[in-house]
GROMACS .gro file of C-alpha atoms in nm:
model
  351
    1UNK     CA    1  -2.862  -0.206   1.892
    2UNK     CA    2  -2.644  -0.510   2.051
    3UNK     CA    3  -2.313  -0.421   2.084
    4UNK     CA    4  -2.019  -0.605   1.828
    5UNK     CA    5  -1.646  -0.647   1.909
    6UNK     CA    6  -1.500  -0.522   1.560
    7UNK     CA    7  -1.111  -0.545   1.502
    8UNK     CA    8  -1.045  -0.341   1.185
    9UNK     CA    9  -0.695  -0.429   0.984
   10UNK     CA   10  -0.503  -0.110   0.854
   11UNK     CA   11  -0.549   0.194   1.003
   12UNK     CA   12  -0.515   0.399   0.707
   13UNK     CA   13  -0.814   0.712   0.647
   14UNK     CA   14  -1.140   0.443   0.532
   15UNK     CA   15  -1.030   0.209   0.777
   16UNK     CA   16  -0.986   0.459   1.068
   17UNK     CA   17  -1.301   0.648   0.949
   18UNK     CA   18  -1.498   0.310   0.966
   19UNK     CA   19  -1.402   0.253   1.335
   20UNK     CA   20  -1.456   0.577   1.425
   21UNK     CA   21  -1.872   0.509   1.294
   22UNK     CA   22  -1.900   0.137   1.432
   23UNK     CA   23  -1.775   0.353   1.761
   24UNK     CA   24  -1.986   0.607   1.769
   25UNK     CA   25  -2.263   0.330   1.720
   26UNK     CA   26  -2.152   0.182   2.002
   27UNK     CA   27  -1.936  -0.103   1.882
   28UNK     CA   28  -1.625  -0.233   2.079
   29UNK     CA   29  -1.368  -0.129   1.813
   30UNK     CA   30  -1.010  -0.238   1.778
   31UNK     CA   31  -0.794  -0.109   1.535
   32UNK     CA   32  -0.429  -0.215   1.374
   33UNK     CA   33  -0.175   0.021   1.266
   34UNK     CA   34   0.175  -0.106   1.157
   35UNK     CA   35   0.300   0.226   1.256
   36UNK     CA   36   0.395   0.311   1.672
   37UNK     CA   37   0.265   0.711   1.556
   38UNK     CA   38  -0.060   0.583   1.508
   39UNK     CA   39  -0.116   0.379   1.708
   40UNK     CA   40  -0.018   0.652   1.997
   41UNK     CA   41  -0.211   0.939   1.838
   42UNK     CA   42  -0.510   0.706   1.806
   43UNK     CA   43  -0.543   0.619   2.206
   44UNK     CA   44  -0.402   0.930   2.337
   45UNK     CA   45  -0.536   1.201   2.148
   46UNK     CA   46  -0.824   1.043   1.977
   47UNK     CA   47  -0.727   1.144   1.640
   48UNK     CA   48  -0.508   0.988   1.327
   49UNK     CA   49  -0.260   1.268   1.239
   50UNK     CA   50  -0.057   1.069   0.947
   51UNK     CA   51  -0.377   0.938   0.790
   52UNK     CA   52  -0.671   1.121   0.847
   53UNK     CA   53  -0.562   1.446   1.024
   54UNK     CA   54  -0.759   1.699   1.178
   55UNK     CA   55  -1.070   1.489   1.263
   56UNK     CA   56  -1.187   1.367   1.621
   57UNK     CA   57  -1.242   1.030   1.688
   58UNK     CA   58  -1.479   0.812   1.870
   59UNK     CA   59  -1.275   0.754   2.208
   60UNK     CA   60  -1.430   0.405   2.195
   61UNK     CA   61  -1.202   0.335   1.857
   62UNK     CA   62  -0.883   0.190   2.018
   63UNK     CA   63  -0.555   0.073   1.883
   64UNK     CA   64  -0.306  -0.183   1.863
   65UNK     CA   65   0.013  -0.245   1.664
   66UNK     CA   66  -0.037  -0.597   1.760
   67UNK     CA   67  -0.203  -0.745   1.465
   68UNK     CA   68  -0.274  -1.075   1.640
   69UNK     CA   69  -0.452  -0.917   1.942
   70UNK     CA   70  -0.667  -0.716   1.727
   71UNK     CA   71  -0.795  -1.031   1.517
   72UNK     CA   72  -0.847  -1.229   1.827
   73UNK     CA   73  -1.213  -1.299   2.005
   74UNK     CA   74  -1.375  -1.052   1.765
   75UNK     CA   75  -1.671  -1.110   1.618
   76UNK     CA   76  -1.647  -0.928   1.328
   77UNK     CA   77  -1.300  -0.808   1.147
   78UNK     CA   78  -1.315  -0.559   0.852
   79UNK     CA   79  -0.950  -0.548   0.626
   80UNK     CA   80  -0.865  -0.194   0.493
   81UNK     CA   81  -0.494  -0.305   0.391
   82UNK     CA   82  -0.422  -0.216   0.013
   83UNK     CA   83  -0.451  -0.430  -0.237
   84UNK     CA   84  -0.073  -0.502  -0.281
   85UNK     CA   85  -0.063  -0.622   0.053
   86UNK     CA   86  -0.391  -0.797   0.137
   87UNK     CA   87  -0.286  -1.170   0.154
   88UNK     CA   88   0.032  -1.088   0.320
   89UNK     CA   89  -0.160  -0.873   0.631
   90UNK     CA   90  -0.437  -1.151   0.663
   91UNK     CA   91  -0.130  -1.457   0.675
   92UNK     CA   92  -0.007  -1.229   0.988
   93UNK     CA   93  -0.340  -1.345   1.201
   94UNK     CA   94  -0.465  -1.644   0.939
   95UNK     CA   95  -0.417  -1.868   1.304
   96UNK     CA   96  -0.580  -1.694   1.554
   97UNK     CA   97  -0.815  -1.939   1.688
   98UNK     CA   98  -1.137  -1.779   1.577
   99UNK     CA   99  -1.057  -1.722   1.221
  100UNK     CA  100  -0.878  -2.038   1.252
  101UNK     CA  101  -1.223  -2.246   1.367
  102UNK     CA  102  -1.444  -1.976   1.069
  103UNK     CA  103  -1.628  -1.794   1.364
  104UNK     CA  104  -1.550  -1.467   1.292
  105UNK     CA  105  -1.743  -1.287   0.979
  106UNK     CA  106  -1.493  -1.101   0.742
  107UNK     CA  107  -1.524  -0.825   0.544
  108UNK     CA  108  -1.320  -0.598   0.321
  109UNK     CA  109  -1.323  -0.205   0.219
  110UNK     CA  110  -1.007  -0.248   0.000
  111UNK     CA  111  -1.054  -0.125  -0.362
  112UNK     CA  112  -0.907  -0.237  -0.678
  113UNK     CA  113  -0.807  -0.560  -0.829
  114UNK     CA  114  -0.482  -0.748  -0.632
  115UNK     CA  115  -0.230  -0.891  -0.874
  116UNK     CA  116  -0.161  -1.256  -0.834
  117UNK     CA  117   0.160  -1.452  -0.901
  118UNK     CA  118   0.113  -1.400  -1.275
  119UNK     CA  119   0.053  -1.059  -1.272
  120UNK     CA  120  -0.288  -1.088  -1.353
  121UNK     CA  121  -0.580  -0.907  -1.169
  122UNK     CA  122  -0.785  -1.066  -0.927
  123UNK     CA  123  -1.071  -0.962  -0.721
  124UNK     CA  124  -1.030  -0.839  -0.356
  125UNK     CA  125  -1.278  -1.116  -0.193
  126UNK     CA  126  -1.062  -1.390  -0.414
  127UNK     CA  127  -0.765  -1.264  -0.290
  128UNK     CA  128  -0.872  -1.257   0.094
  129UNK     CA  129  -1.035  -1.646   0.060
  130UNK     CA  130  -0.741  -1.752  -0.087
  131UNK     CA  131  -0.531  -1.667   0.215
  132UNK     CA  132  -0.808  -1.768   0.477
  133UNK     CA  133  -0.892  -2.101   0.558
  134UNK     CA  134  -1.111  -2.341   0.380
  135UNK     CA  135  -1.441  -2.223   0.583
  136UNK     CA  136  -1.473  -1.874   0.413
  137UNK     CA  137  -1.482  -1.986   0.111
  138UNK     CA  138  -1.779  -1.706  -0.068
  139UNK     CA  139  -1.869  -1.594   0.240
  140UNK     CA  140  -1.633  -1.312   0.323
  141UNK     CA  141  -1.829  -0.972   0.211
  142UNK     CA  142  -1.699  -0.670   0.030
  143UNK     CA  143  -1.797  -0.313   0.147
  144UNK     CA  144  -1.823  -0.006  -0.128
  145UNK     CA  145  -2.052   0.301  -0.204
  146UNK     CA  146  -2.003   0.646  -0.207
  147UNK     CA  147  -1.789   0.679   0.095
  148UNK     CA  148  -1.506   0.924   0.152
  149UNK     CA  149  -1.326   0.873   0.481
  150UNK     CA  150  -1.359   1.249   0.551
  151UNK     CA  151  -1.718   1.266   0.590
  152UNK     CA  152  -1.777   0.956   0.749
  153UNK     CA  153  -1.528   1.032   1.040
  154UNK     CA  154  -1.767   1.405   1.095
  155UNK     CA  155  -2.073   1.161   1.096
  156UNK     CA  156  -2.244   1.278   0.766
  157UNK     CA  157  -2.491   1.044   0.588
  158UNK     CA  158  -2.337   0.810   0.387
  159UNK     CA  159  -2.473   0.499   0.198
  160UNK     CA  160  -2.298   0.147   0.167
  161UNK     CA  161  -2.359  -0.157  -0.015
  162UNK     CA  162  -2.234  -0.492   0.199
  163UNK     CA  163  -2.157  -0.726  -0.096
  164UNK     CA  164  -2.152  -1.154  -0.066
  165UNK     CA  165  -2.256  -1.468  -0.179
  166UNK     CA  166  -2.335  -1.573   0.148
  167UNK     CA  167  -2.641  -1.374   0.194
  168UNK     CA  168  -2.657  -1.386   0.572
  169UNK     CA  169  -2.309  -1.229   0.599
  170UNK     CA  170  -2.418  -1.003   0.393
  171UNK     CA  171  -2.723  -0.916   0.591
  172UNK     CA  172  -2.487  -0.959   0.899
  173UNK     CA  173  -2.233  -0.730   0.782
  174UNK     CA  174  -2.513  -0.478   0.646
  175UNK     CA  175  -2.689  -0.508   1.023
  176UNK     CA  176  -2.354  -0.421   1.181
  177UNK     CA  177  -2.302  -0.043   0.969
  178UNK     CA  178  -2.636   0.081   1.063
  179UNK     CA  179  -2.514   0.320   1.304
  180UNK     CA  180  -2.528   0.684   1.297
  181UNK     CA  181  -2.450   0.836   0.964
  182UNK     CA  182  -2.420   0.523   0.783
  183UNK     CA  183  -2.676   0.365   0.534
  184UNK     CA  184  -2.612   0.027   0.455
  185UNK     CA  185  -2.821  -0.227   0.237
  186UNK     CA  186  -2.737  -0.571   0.094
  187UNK     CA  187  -2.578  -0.696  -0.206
  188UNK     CA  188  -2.629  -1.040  -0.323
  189UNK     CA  189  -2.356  -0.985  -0.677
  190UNK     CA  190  -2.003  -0.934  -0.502
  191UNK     CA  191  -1.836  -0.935  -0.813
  192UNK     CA  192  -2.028  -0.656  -0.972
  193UNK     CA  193  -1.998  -0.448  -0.658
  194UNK     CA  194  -1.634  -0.486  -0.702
  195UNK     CA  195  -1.596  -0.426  -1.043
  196UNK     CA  196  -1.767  -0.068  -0.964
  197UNK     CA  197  -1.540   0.009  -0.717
  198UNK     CA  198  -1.226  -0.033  -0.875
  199UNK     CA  199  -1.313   0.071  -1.225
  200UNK     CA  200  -1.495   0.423  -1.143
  201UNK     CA  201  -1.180   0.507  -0.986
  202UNK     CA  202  -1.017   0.459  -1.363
  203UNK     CA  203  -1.335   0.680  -1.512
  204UNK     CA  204  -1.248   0.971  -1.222
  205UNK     CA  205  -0.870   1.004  -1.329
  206UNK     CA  206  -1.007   1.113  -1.706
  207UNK     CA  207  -1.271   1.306  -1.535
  208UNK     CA  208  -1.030   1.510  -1.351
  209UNK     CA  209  -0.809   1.565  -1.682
  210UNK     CA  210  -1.121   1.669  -1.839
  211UNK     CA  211  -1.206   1.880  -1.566
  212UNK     CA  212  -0.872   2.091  -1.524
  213UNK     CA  213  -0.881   2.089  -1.926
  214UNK     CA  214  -1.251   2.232  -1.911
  215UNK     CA  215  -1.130   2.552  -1.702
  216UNK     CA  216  -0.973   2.699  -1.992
  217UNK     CA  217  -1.149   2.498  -2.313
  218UNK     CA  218  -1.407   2.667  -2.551
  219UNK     CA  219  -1.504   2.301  -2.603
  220UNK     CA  220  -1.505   2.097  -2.318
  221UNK     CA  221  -1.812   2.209  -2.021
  222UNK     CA  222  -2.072   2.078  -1.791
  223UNK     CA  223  -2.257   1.888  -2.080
  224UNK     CA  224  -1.900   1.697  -2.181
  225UNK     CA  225  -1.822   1.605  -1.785
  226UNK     CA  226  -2.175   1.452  -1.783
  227UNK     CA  227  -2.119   1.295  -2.137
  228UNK     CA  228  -1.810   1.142  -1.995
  229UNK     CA  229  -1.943   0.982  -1.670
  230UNK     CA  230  -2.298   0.869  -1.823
  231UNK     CA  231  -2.012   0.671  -2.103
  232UNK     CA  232  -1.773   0.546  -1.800
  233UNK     CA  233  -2.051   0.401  -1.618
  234UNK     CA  234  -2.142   0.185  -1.952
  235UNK     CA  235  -1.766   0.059  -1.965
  236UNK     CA  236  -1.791  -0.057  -1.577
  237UNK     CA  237  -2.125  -0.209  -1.651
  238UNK     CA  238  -1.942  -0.421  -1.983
  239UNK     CA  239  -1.718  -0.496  -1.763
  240UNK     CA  240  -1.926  -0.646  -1.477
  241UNK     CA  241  -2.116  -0.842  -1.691
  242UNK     CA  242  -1.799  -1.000  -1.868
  243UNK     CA  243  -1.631  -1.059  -1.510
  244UNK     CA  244  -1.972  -1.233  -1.407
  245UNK     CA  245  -2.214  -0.966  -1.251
  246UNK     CA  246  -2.568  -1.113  -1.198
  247UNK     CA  247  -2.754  -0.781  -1.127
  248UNK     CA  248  -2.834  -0.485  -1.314
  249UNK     CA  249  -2.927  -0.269  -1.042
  250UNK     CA  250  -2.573  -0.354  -0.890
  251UNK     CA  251  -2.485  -0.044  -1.154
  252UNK     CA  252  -2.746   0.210  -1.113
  253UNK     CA  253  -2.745   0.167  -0.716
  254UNK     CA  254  -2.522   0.394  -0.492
  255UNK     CA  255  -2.246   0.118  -0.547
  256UNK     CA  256  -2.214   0.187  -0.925
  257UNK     CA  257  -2.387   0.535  -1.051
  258UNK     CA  258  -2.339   0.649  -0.670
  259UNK     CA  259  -1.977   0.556  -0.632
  260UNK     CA  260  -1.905   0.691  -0.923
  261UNK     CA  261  -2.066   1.055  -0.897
  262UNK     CA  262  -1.859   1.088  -0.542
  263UNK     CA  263  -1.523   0.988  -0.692
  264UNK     CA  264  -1.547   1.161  -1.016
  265UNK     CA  265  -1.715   1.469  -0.855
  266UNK     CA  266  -1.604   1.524  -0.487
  267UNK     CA  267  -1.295   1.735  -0.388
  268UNK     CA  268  -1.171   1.465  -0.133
  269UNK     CA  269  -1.102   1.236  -0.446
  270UNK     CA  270  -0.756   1.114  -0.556
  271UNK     CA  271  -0.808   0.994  -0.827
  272UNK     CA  272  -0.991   1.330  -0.987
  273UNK     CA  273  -0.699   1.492  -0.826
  274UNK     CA  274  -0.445   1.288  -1.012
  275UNK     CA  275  -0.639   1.370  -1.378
  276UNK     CA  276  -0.618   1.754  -1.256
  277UNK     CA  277  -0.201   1.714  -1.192
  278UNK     CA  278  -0.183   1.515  -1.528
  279UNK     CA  279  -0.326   1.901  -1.691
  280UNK     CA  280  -0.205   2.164  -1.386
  281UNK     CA  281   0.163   1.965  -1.304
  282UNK     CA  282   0.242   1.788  -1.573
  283UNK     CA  283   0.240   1.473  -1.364
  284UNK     CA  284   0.303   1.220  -1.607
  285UNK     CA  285   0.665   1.371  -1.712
  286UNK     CA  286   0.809   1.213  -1.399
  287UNK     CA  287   0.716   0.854  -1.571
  288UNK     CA  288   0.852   0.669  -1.828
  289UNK     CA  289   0.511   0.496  -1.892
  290UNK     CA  290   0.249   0.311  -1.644
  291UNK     CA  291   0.507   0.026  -1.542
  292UNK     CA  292   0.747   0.287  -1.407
  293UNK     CA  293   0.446   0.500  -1.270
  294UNK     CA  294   0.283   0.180  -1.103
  295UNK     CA  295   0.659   0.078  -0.944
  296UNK     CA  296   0.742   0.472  -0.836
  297UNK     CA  297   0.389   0.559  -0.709
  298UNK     CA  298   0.544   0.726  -0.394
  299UNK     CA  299   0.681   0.992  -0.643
  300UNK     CA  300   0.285   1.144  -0.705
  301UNK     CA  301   0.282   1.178  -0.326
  302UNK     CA  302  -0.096   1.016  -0.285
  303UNK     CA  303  -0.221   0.713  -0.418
  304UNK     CA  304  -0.390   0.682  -0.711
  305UNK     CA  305  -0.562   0.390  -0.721
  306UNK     CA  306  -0.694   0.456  -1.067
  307UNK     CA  307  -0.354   0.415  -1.246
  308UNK     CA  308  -0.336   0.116  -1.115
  309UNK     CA  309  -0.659  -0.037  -1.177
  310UNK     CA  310  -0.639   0.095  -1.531
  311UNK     CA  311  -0.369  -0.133  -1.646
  312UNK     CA  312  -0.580  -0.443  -1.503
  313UNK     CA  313  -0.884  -0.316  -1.688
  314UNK     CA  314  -0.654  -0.299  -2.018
  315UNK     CA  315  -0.576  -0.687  -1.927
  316UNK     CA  316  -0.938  -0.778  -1.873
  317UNK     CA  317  -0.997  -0.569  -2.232
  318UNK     CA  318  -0.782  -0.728  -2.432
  319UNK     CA  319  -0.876  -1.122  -2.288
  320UNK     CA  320  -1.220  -1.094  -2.287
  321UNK     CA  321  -1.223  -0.863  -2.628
  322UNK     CA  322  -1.411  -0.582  -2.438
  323UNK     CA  323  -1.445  -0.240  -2.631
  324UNK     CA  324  -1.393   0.002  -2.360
  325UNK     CA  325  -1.251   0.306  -2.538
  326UNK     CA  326  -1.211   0.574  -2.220
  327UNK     CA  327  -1.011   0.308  -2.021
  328UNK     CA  328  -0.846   0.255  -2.348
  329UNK     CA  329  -0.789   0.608  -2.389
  330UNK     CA  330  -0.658   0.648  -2.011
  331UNK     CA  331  -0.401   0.354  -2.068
  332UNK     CA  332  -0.255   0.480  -2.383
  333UNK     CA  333  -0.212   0.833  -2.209
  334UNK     CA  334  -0.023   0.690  -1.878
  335UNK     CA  335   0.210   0.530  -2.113
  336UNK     CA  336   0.268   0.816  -2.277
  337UNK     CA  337   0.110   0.703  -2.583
  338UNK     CA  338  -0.117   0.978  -2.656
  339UNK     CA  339  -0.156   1.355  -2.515
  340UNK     CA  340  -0.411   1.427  -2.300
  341UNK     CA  341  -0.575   1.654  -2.561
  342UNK     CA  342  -0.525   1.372  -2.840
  343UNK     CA  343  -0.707   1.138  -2.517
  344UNK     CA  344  -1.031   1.336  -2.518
  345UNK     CA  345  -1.014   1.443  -2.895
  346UNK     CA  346  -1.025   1.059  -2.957
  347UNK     CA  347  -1.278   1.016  -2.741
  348UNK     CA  348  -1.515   1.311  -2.864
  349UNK     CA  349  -1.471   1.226  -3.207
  350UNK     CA  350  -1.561   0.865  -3.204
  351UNK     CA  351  -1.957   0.855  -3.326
   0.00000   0.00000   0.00000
């Protein structure tokens, strides 16, 4: 395989476990970390110890709190920054000459929807072509699939969908991840492929309520956990197809039925770890309702990108008239609308 230079932005767990594969593949990696710690952990002792610690890295992956630097003669970046802060991270290097001139290919392993200026939810490759100039316009390409950082960084098989409507970035960007313990194939429907990965993470928070609920329940088992996800993975299909999805299979691949298994199932999941607090910790009694959750999210101590997501889905429900009842069910508990046994009871008895 040719070698690529690679400059990954945000140096949080995916990102860092992503340069640590493209390294061991043989890739020139570059990553940026805002923070000096990282950085310095990163080249000197090959390992992330804020963000993903405990795991050896690829001394190939190296790092640079120079945003600029890392953006500059590569020929391939790949933007990890969360959501809230993806057009603010890309305007730090939106002039380096080879992003500047469109020669660089661009792709994206941040999940969710990104608010803009109205509040309202907009997709992750939007977002990103917004802030780039006029030359990657539907050509940048998002990357999903069942992926936890912590098993990509020990080099176990993992498979990834490379998402775009320009198809030979896609194919580009798919080319690049085959390297040792990565899978990748092809996606020509970007917006379905991110519509799975930011709504299964909604599906997983429920799922983990169920889940801690189901330890101690005569009613709730096995059969209602696979009741739940077979139902979720309906509501992310309704809403792909309102959002604009053009492929079917975008839902029963790994980047929709496959995502949604490792999220809802795995115990490296924060989002099935929140839905376990709401039952175990009584999470939700530090929060007024989802507003104050959303603006204090520090206060869970991870981040649950399902909360969030779930009161874009609620927007996209209500404007498009979408009947989605467990995302309905999961809004009206984070704002302490309902109980999380009067959640599921609403759910189970609807027939």
């Amino acid at each position: 395989m040719e070698s690529k230079t690679v400059g990954i932005i945000g140096a949080g767990a995916w990102g860092t476990a992503m340069g640590a594969a493209l390294a061991r593949g043989g890739h020139s990696v570059e990553i940026w970390a805002m923070e000096e710690d990282v950085v310095e952990s990163i080249n000197n002792d090959h390992e992330n110890r804020r963000y993903l610690p405990g795991y050896n890295l690829n001394p190939g992956l190296t790092a640079s709190g120079d945003i600029k630097k890392v953006a500059t003669d590569k020929e391939f970046i790949i933007i990890g920054s969360p959501s809230l802060y993806l057009a603010s991270t890309i305007r730090q290097f939106v002039d380096v000459p080879n992003i500047v001139s469109g020669k660089t290919i661009i792709g994206a392993l941040t999940k969710g929807f990104v608010p803009n200026d109205e509040g309202l939810p907009k997709f992750v490759l939007e977002t990103m072509e917004s802030a780039l100039p006029e030359c990657y316009k539907n050509s940048t390409v998002y990357i999903a699939g069942p992926s936890h950082a912590e098993e990509v960084a020990l080099g176990k098989i993992t498979g990834l969908i490379t998402a775009s409507d320009h198809h030979r970035n896609a194919i580009r960007v798919r080319d690049l991840l085959r390297v040792p313990g990565l899978m990748a194939y092809a996606s020509f429907d970007p917006i379905g492929v991110q519509v799975c990965a930011a709504v299964k993470n909604v599906i997983a928070v429920v799922y983990g309520s169920l889940d801690a609920m189901a330890e101690t329940s005569e009613i709730f088992g096995d059969n209602t956990e696979s009741l739940l996800m077979a139902a979720g993975l309906n509501e992310i299909q309704t809403i792909g197809f309102a959002m604009g999805a053009t492929h079917p299979e975008t839902f029963t691949s790994i980047s929709g039925v496959g995502d949604l298994d490792v999220t809802c199932k795995s115990k490296y999941g924060r989002n099935r770890r929140f839905g376990q607090d709401i039952i175990k910790t009584d999470m939700l009694s530090r929060f007024e309702n989802l507003d104050d959750l959303i603006a204090n999210v520090k206060k869970v101590g991870y981040l649950p990108e399902g909360a969030i997501a779930c009161k874009y889905v609620h927007q996209i429900a209500v404007e498009k008239n979408l009947k989605l009842p467990i995302c309905d069910a999961l809004y009206r508990l984070l704002n302490r609308e309902l109980t999380p046994m009067e959640c599921l009871m609403k759910l189970v008895n609807r027939q």
